[in-house]
Short mmCIF file of C-alpha atoms (C1' of nucleotides) in Angstrom, two decimals:
data_model
loop_
_atom_site.label_atom_id
_atom_site.label_comp_id
_atom_site.label_asym_id
_atom_site.label_seq_id
_atom_site.Cartn_x
_atom_site.Cartn_y
_atom_site.Cartn_z
CA MET E 1 0.00 0.00 0.00
CA LYS E 2 1.73 3.18 -1.12
CA ALA E 3 -1.11 5.58 -0.37
CA ARG E 4 -0.11 8.61 1.67
CA TYR E 5 -3.03 8.36 4.10
CA ASP E 6 -2.28 4.70 4.70
CA ALA E 7 1.36 5.38 5.59
CA ILE E 8 0.25 8.14 7.96
CA TYR E 9 -2.36 5.83 9.51
CA ARG E 10 0.28 3.17 10.15
CA GLU E 11 2.73 5.64 11.61
CA ILE E 12 0.22 7.10 14.09
CA ARG E 13 -1.11 3.63 14.90
CA ASP E 14 2.37 2.38 15.69
CA SER E 15 2.99 5.42 17.88
CA ILE E 16 -0.18 4.65 19.80
CA GLU E 17 0.72 0.97 20.19
CA GLN E 18 4.18 1.91 21.43
CA GLY E 19 2.73 4.23 24.03
CA VAL E 20 3.78 7.56 22.53
CA TYR E 21 0.14 8.63 22.86
CA PRO E 22 -1.23 6.82 25.91
CA TYR E 23 -4.83 5.78 26.63
CA GLN E 24 -7.10 8.81 27.17
CA SER E 25 -4.54 11.35 25.92
CA PHE E 26 -5.17 13.57 22.90
CA LEU E 27 -3.35 13.40 19.60
CA PRO E 28 -1.86 16.63 18.21
CA SER E 29 -4.55 18.69 16.46
CA GLU E 30 -5.34 18.07 12.82
CA ALA E 31 -3.61 21.32 11.93
CA GLU E 32 -0.44 20.22 13.70
CA LEU E 33 -0.55 16.78 12.09
CA THR E 34 -1.09 18.41 8.71
CA ALA E 35 2.09 20.43 9.28
CA ALA E 36 4.04 17.48 10.72
CA PHE E 37 3.28 15.19 7.78
CA SER E 38 3.20 18.10 5.32
CA CYS E 39 0.06 16.93 3.64
CA SER E 40 -3.45 18.29 3.25
CA HIS E 41 -6.17 18.45 5.87
CA ASN E 42 -8.21 15.86 3.95
CA THR E 43 -5.42 13.31 3.95
CA ILE E 44 -4.95 13.60 7.72
CA ARG E 45 -8.69 13.27 8.22
CA ARG E 46 -8.72 10.11 6.18
CA ALA E 47 -5.95 8.58 8.27
CA LEU E 48 -7.80 9.57 11.43
CA GLY E 49 -10.94 7.99 10.01
CA VAL E 50 -9.19 4.64 9.69
CA LEU E 51 -7.80 4.94 13.23
CA ARG E 52 -11.31 5.59 14.52
CA GLU E 53 -12.79 2.70 12.54
CA GLN E 54 -10.13 0.36 13.94
CA GLY E 55 -10.89 1.38 17.51
CA TYR E 56 -7.71 3.35 18.18
CA VAL E 57 -9.19 6.82 18.67
CA GLN E 58 -12.43 8.69 19.37
CA PRO E 59 -12.47 12.17 17.80
CA VAL E 60 -14.29 14.66 20.04
CA HIS E 61 -15.86 17.56 18.19
CA GLY E 62 -14.33 20.91 19.08
CA LYS E 63 -11.89 19.34 21.49
CA GLY E 64 -9.42 16.92 20.01
CA VAL E 65 -8.82 13.30 19.10
CA ARG E 66 -8.71 11.04 22.15
CA VAL E 67 -6.82 7.77 22.23
CA ILE E 68 -8.96 4.81 23.36
CA TYR E 69 -6.51 2.04 22.55
CA GLN E 70 -5.48 -0.33 25.30
CA GLU E 71 -3.03 -3.20 25.07
CA PRO E 72 -4.98 -6.42 24.54
CA GLU E 73 -4.03 -9.64 26.30
CA ARG E 74 -2.97 -12.05 23.62
CA THR E 75 -3.11 -15.45 25.25
CA THR E 76 -5.57 -17.18 22.96
CA PHE E 77 -5.93 -17.47 19.23
CA THR E 78 -7.59 -14.25 18.18
CA VAL E 79 -9.64 -13.82 15.05
CA GLY E 80 -10.62 -10.43 13.60
CA GLY E 81 -9.65 -8.68 10.38
CA ILE E 82 -8.98 -10.94 7.42
CA GLU E 83 -5.98 -13.02 8.26
CA SER E 84 -5.11 -16.52 7.21
CA PHE E 85 -4.24 -19.12 9.82
CA HIS E 86 -0.68 -19.15 8.50
CA GLU E 87 -0.36 -15.37 8.93
CA ALA E 88 -1.76 -15.52 12.46
CA ASP E 89 0.74 -18.27 13.20
CA GLU E 90 3.64 -16.11 12.06
CA ARG E 91 2.36 -13.08 13.97
CA ILE E 92 2.09 -14.81 17.34
CA HIS E 93 4.20 -17.95 16.76
CA LEU E 94 1.96 -20.68 18.04
CA HIS E 95 3.92 -23.75 16.98
CA ALA E 96 1.23 -24.70 14.50
CA GLN E 97 0.95 -27.60 12.13
CA THR E 98 -1.62 -28.27 9.44
CA GLU E 99 -2.77 -31.69 8.33
CA VAL E 100 -4.64 -31.95 5.05
CA VAL E 101 -7.48 -34.42 5.50
CA THR E 102 -9.26 -34.01 2.19
CA LEU E 103 -8.44 -32.37 -1.16
CA GLU E 104 -10.82 -32.98 -4.03
CA GLN E 105 -12.74 -31.41 -6.89
CA VAL E 106 -16.50 -31.15 -6.51
CA ILE E 107 -19.42 -29.59 -8.39
CA ALA E 108 -21.82 -27.26 -6.56
CA THR E 109 -25.15 -29.00 -6.07
CA GLU E 110 -28.41 -27.14 -5.51
CA LYS E 111 -27.98 -27.60 -1.79
CA THR E 112 -24.36 -26.42 -1.48
CA ALA E 113 -25.13 -23.55 -3.85
CA PHE E 114 -27.86 -22.37 -1.51
CA ARG E 115 -25.69 -22.80 1.54
CA THR E 116 -22.54 -21.19 0.16
CA GLY E 117 -23.62 -18.63 -2.42
CA PHE E 118 -21.80 -20.28 -5.33
CA GLU E 119 -23.75 -20.93 -8.54
CA VAL E 120 -25.17 -24.40 -9.20
CA GLY E 121 -22.77 -26.46 -11.32
CA CYS E 122 -19.76 -24.35 -10.35
CA GLU E 123 -16.45 -26.23 -10.11
CA LEU E 124 -15.07 -26.11 -6.59
CA THR E 125 -12.02 -27.36 -4.73
CA LEU E 126 -12.88 -28.88 -1.36
CA VAL E 127 -10.16 -28.72 1.27
CA LYS E 128 -10.51 -30.13 4.76
CA ARG E 129 -7.71 -29.41 7.20
CA VAL E 130 -6.91 -29.95 10.87
CA ARG E 131 -4.87 -27.28 12.65
CA ARG E 132 -2.68 -28.41 15.52
CA ILE E 133 -1.24 -26.02 18.06
CA ASN E 134 1.46 -27.42 20.34
CA GLY E 135 0.41 -30.84 19.16
CA GLU E 136 -3.29 -30.47 20.04
CA ALA E 137 -5.85 -30.69 17.23
CA LEU E 138 -7.90 -27.54 17.91
CA ILE E 139 -9.37 -26.33 14.63
CA LEU E 140 -11.14 -28.05 11.76
CA ASP E 141 -11.29 -26.00 8.55
CA ARG E 142 -13.51 -26.88 5.65
CA ASN E 143 -12.89 -24.61 2.61
CA LEU E 144 -14.57 -24.46 -0.75
CA PHE E 145 -12.57 -22.51 -3.36
CA ARG E 146 -13.84 -21.54 -6.78
CA THR E 147 -11.51 -23.64 -8.92
CA SER E 148 -11.49 -21.19 -11.82
CA SER E 149 -10.29 -18.41 -9.49
CA VAL E 150 -7.83 -20.48 -7.44
CA PRO E 151 -6.72 -23.40 -9.64
CA GLY E 152 -3.90 -25.82 -8.95
CA ILE E 153 -4.19 -26.26 -5.19
CA THR E 154 -1.89 -29.12 -4.18
CA ARG E 155 -1.60 -30.89 -0.82
CA GLU E 156 1.66 -29.02 -0.30
CA VAL E 157 -0.02 -25.64 -0.94
CA ALA E 158 -2.88 -26.60 1.38
CA ARG E 159 -0.41 -27.60 4.08
CA THR E 160 1.22 -24.16 4.11
CA SER E 161 -1.02 -21.30 2.97
CA ILE E 162 -3.59 -21.20 0.20
CA TYR E 163 -4.00 -17.44 0.68
CA ALA E 164 -0.29 -16.80 0.12
CA TYR E 165 -0.39 -19.07 -2.96
CA ALA E 166 -3.43 -17.28 -4.39
CA GLU E 167 -2.04 -13.81 -3.77
CA LYS E 168 1.58 -14.37 -4.77
CA ASN E 169 1.38 -17.02 -7.49
CA LEU E 170 -2.02 -16.32 -9.01
CA GLY E 171 -2.32 -12.58 -8.46
CA VAL E 172 -5.67 -12.95 -6.75
CA THR E 173 -6.48 -10.16 -4.30
CA ILE E 174 -8.57 -10.98 -1.25
CA ALA E 175 -10.73 -7.92 -0.59
CA THR E 176 -13.82 -8.46 1.57
CA SER E 177 -14.99 -11.18 3.89
CA LYS E 178 -18.45 -11.64 5.39
CA ARG E 179 -18.54 -13.75 8.50
CA ALA E 180 -20.98 -15.25 10.93
CA ILE E 181 -20.06 -16.72 14.29
CA THR E 182 -22.22 -19.38 15.86
CA VAL E 183 -21.83 -22.08 18.50
CA GLU E 184 -22.67 -25.62 17.46
CA ARG E 185 -22.68 -29.05 19.00
CA ALA E 186 -19.72 -31.22 18.00
CA THR E 187 -20.41 -33.81 15.30
CA GLY E 188 -18.93 -37.27 15.06
CA GLU E 189 -16.40 -35.98 12.56
CA ASP E 190 -15.35 -33.18 14.94
CA ARG E 191 -14.89 -35.79 17.62
CA THR E 192 -12.80 -37.98 15.32
CA LEU E 193 -10.52 -35.30 13.95
CA LEU E 194 -10.11 -32.94 16.90
CA ASP E 195 -8.88 -33.43 20.45
CA LEU E 196 -12.09 -32.57 22.25
CA GLY E 197 -12.06 -34.63 25.45
CA ASP E 198 -15.44 -34.06 27.08
CA ILE E 199 -16.08 -30.81 25.20
CA ASP E 200 -19.21 -31.07 23.08
CA TYR E 201 -19.64 -27.53 21.68
CA LEU E 202 -17.54 -25.66 19.13
CA ALA E 203 -17.18 -22.04 18.04
CA VAL E 204 -17.96 -21.97 14.32
CA VAL E 205 -16.89 -19.19 11.96
CA THR E 206 -18.64 -19.36 8.60
CA SER E 207 -17.32 -16.93 5.99
CA GLN E 208 -17.63 -15.84 2.39
CA THR E 209 -14.59 -14.21 0.80
CA PHE E 210 -14.70 -11.90 -2.23
CA ASP E 211 -11.76 -10.88 -4.41
CA SER E 212 -11.03 -7.34 -5.61
CA GLN E 213 -13.42 -7.92 -8.52
CA GLY E 214 -16.29 -8.62 -6.14
CA ILE E 215 -16.39 -12.29 -7.13
CA LEU E 216 -17.09 -14.90 -4.46
CA ILE E 217 -13.96 -17.05 -4.42
CA GLU E 218 -14.19 -18.94 -1.16
CA CYS E 219 -16.56 -20.25 1.46
CA THR E 220 -15.13 -21.52 4.70
CA GLN E 221 -16.33 -23.14 7.84
CA SER E 222 -13.83 -23.02 10.65
CA ARG E 223 -14.66 -25.09 13.74
CA HIS E 224 -12.74 -24.13 16.89
CA ARG E 225 -12.36 -25.80 20.25
CA PRO E 226 -13.85 -23.11 22.50
CA ASP E 227 -11.03 -22.80 25.04
CA HIS E 228 -8.70 -21.43 22.35
CA PHE E 229 -11.14 -19.22 20.55
CA CYS E 230 -11.50 -15.45 20.80
CA PHE E 231 -12.93 -13.07 18.23
CA ARG E 232 -12.26 -9.34 18.57
CA ASP E 233 -14.05 -6.49 16.87
CA THR E 234 -14.67 -2.75 17.06
CA ALA E 235 -18.04 -1.33 16.12
CA VAL E 236 -18.98 2.32 15.59
CA ARG E 237 -22.47 3.65 16.24
CA GLN E 238 -22.15 7.34 15.65
CA ARG E 239 -20.79 8.18 12.22
CA LEU E 240 -18.35 11.11 12.55
CA MET N 1 -27.65 12.46 11.02
CA LYS N 2 -28.01 15.36 8.63
CA ALA N 3 -24.79 14.84 6.69
CA ARG N 4 -25.15 14.78 2.93
CA TYR N 5 -22.94 11.71 2.42
CA ASP N 6 -24.90 9.82 5.06
CA ALA N 7 -28.24 10.52 3.37
CA ILE N 8 -26.78 9.40 0.05
CA TYR N 9 -25.34 6.26 1.67
CA ARG N 10 -28.76 5.38 3.11
CA GLU N 11 -30.55 5.98 -0.17
CA ILE N 12 -28.20 3.77 -2.17
CA ARG N 13 -28.18 1.15 0.59
CA ASP N 14 -31.98 1.01 0.59
CA SER N 15 -32.00 0.68 -3.19
CA ILE N 16 -29.64 -2.27 -2.92
CA GLU N 17 -31.69 -3.93 -0.18
CA GLN N 18 -34.85 -3.48 -2.22
CA GLY N 19 -33.26 -5.12 -5.24
CA VAL N 20 -32.92 -2.07 -7.49
CA TYR N 21 -29.26 -3.02 -7.90
CA PRO N 22 -29.09 -6.81 -7.65
CA TYR N 23 -26.20 -8.99 -6.48
CA GLN N 24 -23.22 -8.81 -8.89
CA SER N 25 -24.59 -5.85 -10.85
CA PHE N 26 -22.77 -2.51 -11.09
CA LEU N 27 -23.92 0.78 -9.61
CA PRO N 28 -24.07 3.82 -11.90
CA SER N 29 -20.62 5.38 -12.28
CA GLU N 30 -19.41 7.95 -9.76
CA ALA N 31 -19.86 10.65 -12.39
CA GLU N 32 -23.49 9.65 -12.91
CA LEU N 33 -24.14 9.46 -9.18
CA THR N 34 -22.52 12.87 -8.74
CA ALA N 35 -24.95 14.27 -11.30
CA ALA N 36 -27.94 12.36 -9.90
CA PHE N 37 -27.39 13.59 -6.34
CA SER N 38 -25.95 16.92 -7.52
CA CYS N 39 -23.05 16.82 -5.11
CA SER N 40 -19.29 16.65 -5.44
CA HIS N 41 -17.18 13.67 -6.44
CA ASN N 42 -15.74 13.47 -2.92
CA THR N 43 -19.13 13.28 -1.26
CA ILE N 44 -20.18 10.37 -3.47
CA ARG N 45 -16.91 8.63 -2.77
CA ARG N 46 -17.47 8.94 0.94
CA ALA N 47 -20.94 7.40 0.66
CA LEU N 48 -19.47 4.58 -1.44
CA GLY N 49 -16.77 4.09 1.19
CA VAL N 50 -19.39 3.46 3.85
CA LEU N 51 -21.24 1.04 1.56
CA ARG N 52 -18.00 -0.86 0.99
CA GLU N 53 -17.15 -0.91 4.69
CA GLN N 54 -20.60 -2.30 5.48
CA GLY N 55 -20.23 -5.10 2.95
CA TYR N 56 -22.72 -3.81 0.37
CA VAL N 57 -20.35 -3.16 -2.54
CA GLN N 58 -16.89 -3.92 -3.87
CA PRO N 59 -15.49 -1.08 -6.00
CA VAL N 60 -13.40 -2.41 -8.91
CA HIS N 61 -10.69 -0.04 -10.11
CA GLY N 62 -11.26 1.15 -13.67
CA LYS N 63 -14.44 -0.84 -14.02
CA GLY N 64 -17.24 0.09 -11.67
CA VAL N 65 -18.76 -0.57 -8.27
CA ARG N 66 -20.11 -4.10 -7.96
CA VAL N 67 -22.91 -5.01 -5.57
CA ILE N 68 -22.04 -7.93 -3.26
CA TYR N 69 -25.04 -7.71 -0.96
CA GLN N 70 -27.23 -10.75 -0.55
CA GLU N 71 -30.35 -11.07 1.54
CA PRO N 72 -29.44 -12.63 4.89
CA GLU N 73 -31.60 -15.25 6.54
CA ARG N 74 -32.83 -13.81 9.79
CA THR N 75 -34.01 -16.71 11.84
CA THR N 76 -31.82 -16.30 14.90
CA PHE N 77 -30.93 -13.40 17.13
CA THR N 78 -28.22 -11.59 15.22
CA VAL N 79 -25.62 -9.36 16.80
CA GLY N 80 -23.40 -6.93 14.86
CA GLY N 81 -23.18 -3.17 14.86
CA ILE N 82 -23.98 -1.46 18.14
CA GLU N 83 -27.55 -2.17 18.95
CA SER N 84 -29.26 -2.58 22.27
CA PHE N 85 -31.33 -5.64 23.00
CA HIS N 86 -34.43 -3.46 23.05
CA GLU N 87 -33.65 -2.07 19.59
CA ALA N 88 -33.05 -5.54 18.18
CA ASP N 89 -36.35 -6.60 19.67
CA GLU N 90 -38.19 -3.80 17.92
CA ARG N 91 -36.43 -4.47 14.62
CA ILE N 92 -37.29 -8.17 14.42
CA HIS N 93 -40.13 -8.43 16.96
CA LEU N 94 -39.06 -11.38 19.06
CA HIS N 95 -41.65 -11.23 21.84
CA ALA N 96 -38.99 -10.37 24.37
CA GLN N 97 -39.18 -9.75 28.07
CA THR N 98 -36.51 -8.56 30.44
CA GLU N 99 -36.28 -9.48 34.10
CA VAL N 100 -34.02 -7.39 36.33
CA VAL N 101 -32.20 -9.73 38.69
CA THR N 102 -29.81 -7.31 40.33
CA LEU N 103 -29.48 -3.52 40.49
CA GLU N 104 -26.92 -2.10 42.89
CA GLN N 105 -24.13 0.43 43.34
CA VAL N 106 -20.59 -0.93 43.61
CA ILE N 107 -17.05 0.44 43.74
CA ALA N 108 -14.44 -0.80 41.28
CA THR N 109 -11.93 -3.01 43.10
CA GLU N 110 -8.42 -3.65 41.83
CA LYS N 111 -9.65 -6.86 40.23
CA THR N 112 -12.71 -5.50 38.44
CA ALA N 113 -10.69 -2.45 37.37
CA PHE N 114 -8.19 -4.72 35.66
CA ARG N 115 -10.91 -6.84 34.09
CA THR N 116 -13.11 -4.00 32.86
CA GLY N 117 -10.85 -1.02 32.21
CA PHE N 118 -12.53 1.24 34.77
CA GLU N 119 -10.33 3.06 37.27
CA VAL N 120 -9.96 1.65 40.79
CA GLY N 121 -12.45 3.26 43.19
CA CYS N 122 -14.78 4.30 40.38
CA GLU N 123 -18.50 4.29 41.25
CA LEU N 124 -20.40 1.80 39.12
CA THR N 125 -23.96 0.61 38.70
CA LEU N 126 -24.22 -3.16 38.43
CA VAL N 127 -27.18 -4.49 36.50
CA LYS N 128 -27.92 -8.15 35.98
CA ARG N 129 -30.76 -9.05 33.62
CA VAL N 130 -32.32 -12.13 32.09
CA ARG N 131 -33.74 -11.85 28.57
CA ARG N 132 -36.68 -14.07 27.68
CA ILE N 133 -37.73 -14.72 24.12
CA ASN N 134 -41.08 -16.45 23.67
CA GLY N 135 -40.93 -17.29 27.34
CA GLU N 136 -37.52 -18.99 27.24
CA ALA N 137 -34.68 -17.49 29.29
CA LEU N 138 -31.93 -17.30 26.66
CA ILE N 139 -29.59 -14.46 27.56
CA LEU N 140 -27.95 -13.33 30.79
CA ASP N 141 -26.60 -9.76 30.71
CA ARG N 142 -24.27 -8.38 33.33
CA ASN N 143 -23.64 -4.63 32.82
CA LEU N 144 -21.41 -2.24 34.69
CA PHE N 145 -22.22 1.42 34.01
CA ARG N 146 -20.12 4.35 35.14
CA THR N 147 -22.55 5.95 37.60
CA SER N 148 -21.29 9.48 36.99
CA SER N 149 -21.99 9.11 33.25
CA VAL N 150 -25.29 7.23 33.53
CA PRO N 151 -26.81 8.13 36.90
CA GLY N 152 -30.31 7.34 38.11
CA ILE N 153 -30.86 3.88 36.61
CA THR N 154 -34.06 2.47 38.11
CA ARG N 155 -35.47 -1.03 37.86
CA GLU N 156 -38.03 0.33 35.43
CA VAL N 157 -35.33 1.85 33.20
CA ALA N 158 -33.36 -1.41 33.35
CA ARG N 159 -36.47 -3.37 32.39
CA THR N 160 -36.93 -1.39 29.18
CA SER N 161 -33.76 0.15 27.72
CA ILE N 162 -30.84 1.75 29.50
CA TYR N 163 -29.39 2.88 26.17
CA ALA N 164 -32.56 4.76 25.25
CA TYR N 165 -32.62 6.33 28.75
CA ALA N 166 -28.97 7.40 28.49
CA GLU N 167 -29.31 8.84 24.99
CA LYS N 168 -32.70 10.53 25.33
CA ASN N 169 -32.81 11.60 28.98
CA LEU N 170 -29.16 12.16 29.76
CA GLY N 171 -27.84 13.26 26.39
CA VAL N 172 -25.12 10.61 26.43
CA THR N 173 -23.97 9.51 22.97
CA ILE N 174 -22.82 5.94 22.49
CA ALA N 175 -19.99 6.07 19.97
CA THR N 176 -17.65 3.08 19.89
CA SER N 177 -17.81 -0.44 21.21
CA LYS N 178 -14.99 -2.97 21.47
CA ARG N 179 -16.10 -6.54 21.69
CA ALA N 180 -14.71 -10.01 22.16
CA ILE N 181 -16.61 -13.21 21.53
CA THR N 182 -15.69 -16.36 23.37
CA VAL N 183 -17.33 -19.66 24.23
CA GLU N 184 -17.45 -20.61 27.89
CA ARG N 185 -18.75 -23.42 30.03
CA ALA N 186 -22.00 -22.63 31.82
CA THR N 187 -21.67 -21.73 35.49
CA GLY N 188 -24.08 -22.59 38.28
CA GLU N 189 -25.60 -19.14 38.01
CA ASP N 190 -26.15 -19.57 34.25
CA ARG N 191 -27.87 -22.84 35.01
CA THR N 192 -30.08 -21.25 37.66
CA LEU N 193 -31.15 -18.21 35.69
CA LEU N 194 -31.34 -19.52 32.12
CA ASP N 195 -33.27 -22.36 30.50
CA LEU N 196 -30.32 -24.47 29.44
CA GLY N 197 -31.56 -28.07 29.53
CA ASP N 198 -28.52 -30.25 28.83
CA ILE N 199 -26.59 -27.40 27.18
CA ASP N 200 -23.36 -26.71 29.03
CA TYR N 201 -21.62 -24.10 26.84
CA LEU N 202 -22.56 -20.46 26.17
CA ALA N 203 -21.60 -17.84 23.61
CA VAL N 204 -20.18 -14.90 25.58
CA VAL N 205 -19.91 -11.35 24.24
CA THR N 206 -17.73 -9.12 26.38
CA SER N 207 -17.76 -5.46 25.42
CA GLN N 208 -16.50 -2.04 26.38
CA THR N 209 -18.55 0.94 25.26
CA PHE N 210 -17.20 4.48 24.87
CA ASP N 211 -19.23 7.69 24.59
CA SER N 212 -18.61 10.47 22.07
CA GLN N 213 -16.03 11.93 24.47
CA GLY N 214 -14.00 8.74 24.36
CA ILE N 215 -14.86 7.94 27.97
CA LEU N 216 -15.48 4.33 28.94
CA ILE N 217 -19.06 4.31 30.19
CA GLU N 218 -20.01 0.65 30.18
CA CYS N 219 -18.66 -2.86 30.38
CA THR N 220 -20.96 -5.72 29.57
CA GLN N 221 -20.90 -9.45 29.55
CA SER N 222 -23.71 -11.02 27.60
CA ARG N 223 -24.10 -14.78 27.91
CA HIS N 224 -26.19 -16.42 25.17
CA ARG N 225 -27.65 -19.88 24.81
CA PRO N 226 -25.84 -21.05 21.66
CA ASP N 227 -28.82 -22.19 19.61
CA HIS N 228 -30.12 -18.61 19.40
CA PHE N 229 -26.83 -16.85 18.89
CA CYS N 230 -25.40 -15.52 15.63
CA PHE N 231 -22.86 -12.74 15.19
CA ARG N 232 -22.40 -11.17 11.75
CA ASP N 233 -19.57 -9.03 10.52
CA THR N 234 -17.89 -7.73 7.38
CA ALA N 235 -14.11 -7.33 7.25
CA VAL N 236 -12.02 -5.58 4.61
CA ARG N 237 -8.47 -6.60 3.80
CA GLN N 238 -7.56 -4.39 0.89
CA ARG N 239 -7.95 -0.72 1.68
CA LEU N 240 -9.46 1.06 -1.36
"C1'" DG G 1 0.08 -4.27 -29.04
"C1'" DC G 2 -1.07 0.45 -28.72
"C1'" DC G 3 -4.16 4.35 -27.97
"C1'" DG G 4 -7.91 6.70 -26.11
"C1'" DA G 5 -12.24 6.81 -23.48
"C1'" DT G 6 -14.17 5.55 -19.17
"C1'" DT G 7 -13.94 4.76 -14.34
"C1'" DT G 8 -12.11 4.35 -9.85
"C1'" DG G 9 -8.29 6.10 -6.47
"C1'" DT G 10 -5.53 9.74 -4.30
"C1'" DC G 11 -4.46 14.32 -3.03
"C1'" DC G 12 -4.70 19.26 -2.68
"C1'" DG G 13 -6.53 23.91 -1.44
"C1'" DT G 14 -10.30 26.29 0.21
"C1'" DA G 15 -14.64 27.52 2.35
"C1'" DT G 16 -18.13 26.99 5.74
"C1'" DG G 17 -20.46 24.91 9.72
"C1'" DT G 18 -20.49 23.64 14.58
"C1'" DA G 19 -18.91 22.25 19.17
"C1'" DT G 20 -15.72 23.32 23.06
"C1'" DC G 21 -13.42 26.24 26.02
"C1'" DC Q 1 -17.48 36.68 22.41
"C1'" DG Q 2 -13.42 35.02 20.25
"C1'" DA Q 3 -10.00 31.37 19.50
"C1'" DT Q 4 -9.37 26.62 18.68
"C1'" DA Q 5 -10.51 22.23 16.78
"C1'" DC Q 6 -13.21 18.89 14.48
"C1'" DA Q 7 -16.93 18.02 10.45
"C1'" DT Q 8 -18.69 18.52 5.92
"C1'" DA Q 9 -18.50 19.87 1.27
"C1'" DC Q 10 -16.80 21.69 -3.17
"C1'" DG Q 11 -13.94 21.81 -7.31
"C1'" DG Q 12 -9.95 20.65 -9.59
"C1'" DA Q 13 -5.93 17.82 -10.85
"C1'" DC Q 14 -3.58 13.72 -11.79
"C1'" DA Q 15 -2.65 8.67 -11.34
"C1'" DA Q 16 -3.90 3.94 -12.33
"C1'" DA Q 17 -6.80 0.19 -13.99
"C1'" DT Q 18 -10.07 -1.51 -17.54
"C1'" DC Q 19 -11.94 -2.15 -21.97
"C1'" DG Q 20 -12.84 -1.64 -26.79
"C1'" DG Q 21 -11.31 -0.43 -31.29
#
DNA sequence: GCCGATTTGTCCGTATGTATC
DNA sequence: CGATACATACGGACAAATCGG
């Protein structure tokens, strides 16, 4: 991302995370920031808009921009934003391993089309994977990729990162993801593939992913053992 | 909200929801929209930015703005955005009742301060409520309000809507909410107050709410019976 | 493969409105 | 009331991606 506002957003965000602007303090005024970054008022406002949307600041009309960021505890596996499992692994090195259970080509039936949003008859690649963290099988992922958008998925690709493969080798850009989180009773398959012990409920993240063309390229169901699941999010009620 | 871009956002959003611009179709070009709404290019872009952020459209560089909205099924109680239980009830009339279990003044101890983000010694109003839908006790809410920000909460206020009371009677504006979703084992209290049957896990939404001044005014833990819980969300990876 | 028309993406400078102090 | 600071909007310019001829 080489956009000016994005670079400014990152710089201020990093300053906040490093404690330069502590919780409840005010950022320098927009005029000062405009001078400091030698850019226009609009560009600063855009950067501030992203900071607000991401839960870092709360602009107060006529007063200033207050920091509302606090250090999160990062003990469990945290979802939020669009991030592949592999990326999350690298970010907070949880000695993770992936086992590919299934990799096959399927055709979207009426039923799966309704459930996933793909068109009937569409060629799909079904991938089923178990994620192990410190040896424990905690997550069961079931992905359906549009084969025409993400062709040539091998077991080796599935074992590392399909997202990285799609973005780097195929030039596909992941843009938007719609998700739903529910809690479901464990099935026999969950019980077989995951280390559940006496746990009989799972956190389930069901998502649709669109590329930069607005084409649905993936549907995923990610089934998590609850004791390692945490989803974080910032919502805004009042538009600025 | 009297902002121009917000009115335009709502109008286009409603058109999309009503099927004027169906899934996978393109909106009129920015130039056409600018003419249609007789406003500036920037204002249209801002409205489109909100539509994108909310998961309605995916702008495609050099091509157009593609609609990616699809009608959601709305069978279960859906969270997402900042909405009070009372508002959700009115939106999708689920014959809901609220029972106030506890209403008392407390002082933030070291432990609750750490857990909630309030300052030690801060005066708080503790509210514990059970939400019944069609007679079944499905949700247990435990709220902590900053008493100085939201004073005078009565059992009657708690039975209807504290948010409405705060916004209408006290002039407090709810602005930002940070949330975490986890799955936890049911406690004895859950079992006593909710209709759980043989269910032993709950979906738990823990949130911090800030007002338009960036002051933390509320911490809530909302414990849901899993079969009526669904959280929806749209995430964006590629900034426009 | 190149060029030009169309369309989205970024940035600037400026003006005006409104809330806070 | 005036100074400061955020909020909205306009108009213009140029860059970058797409598509058709």
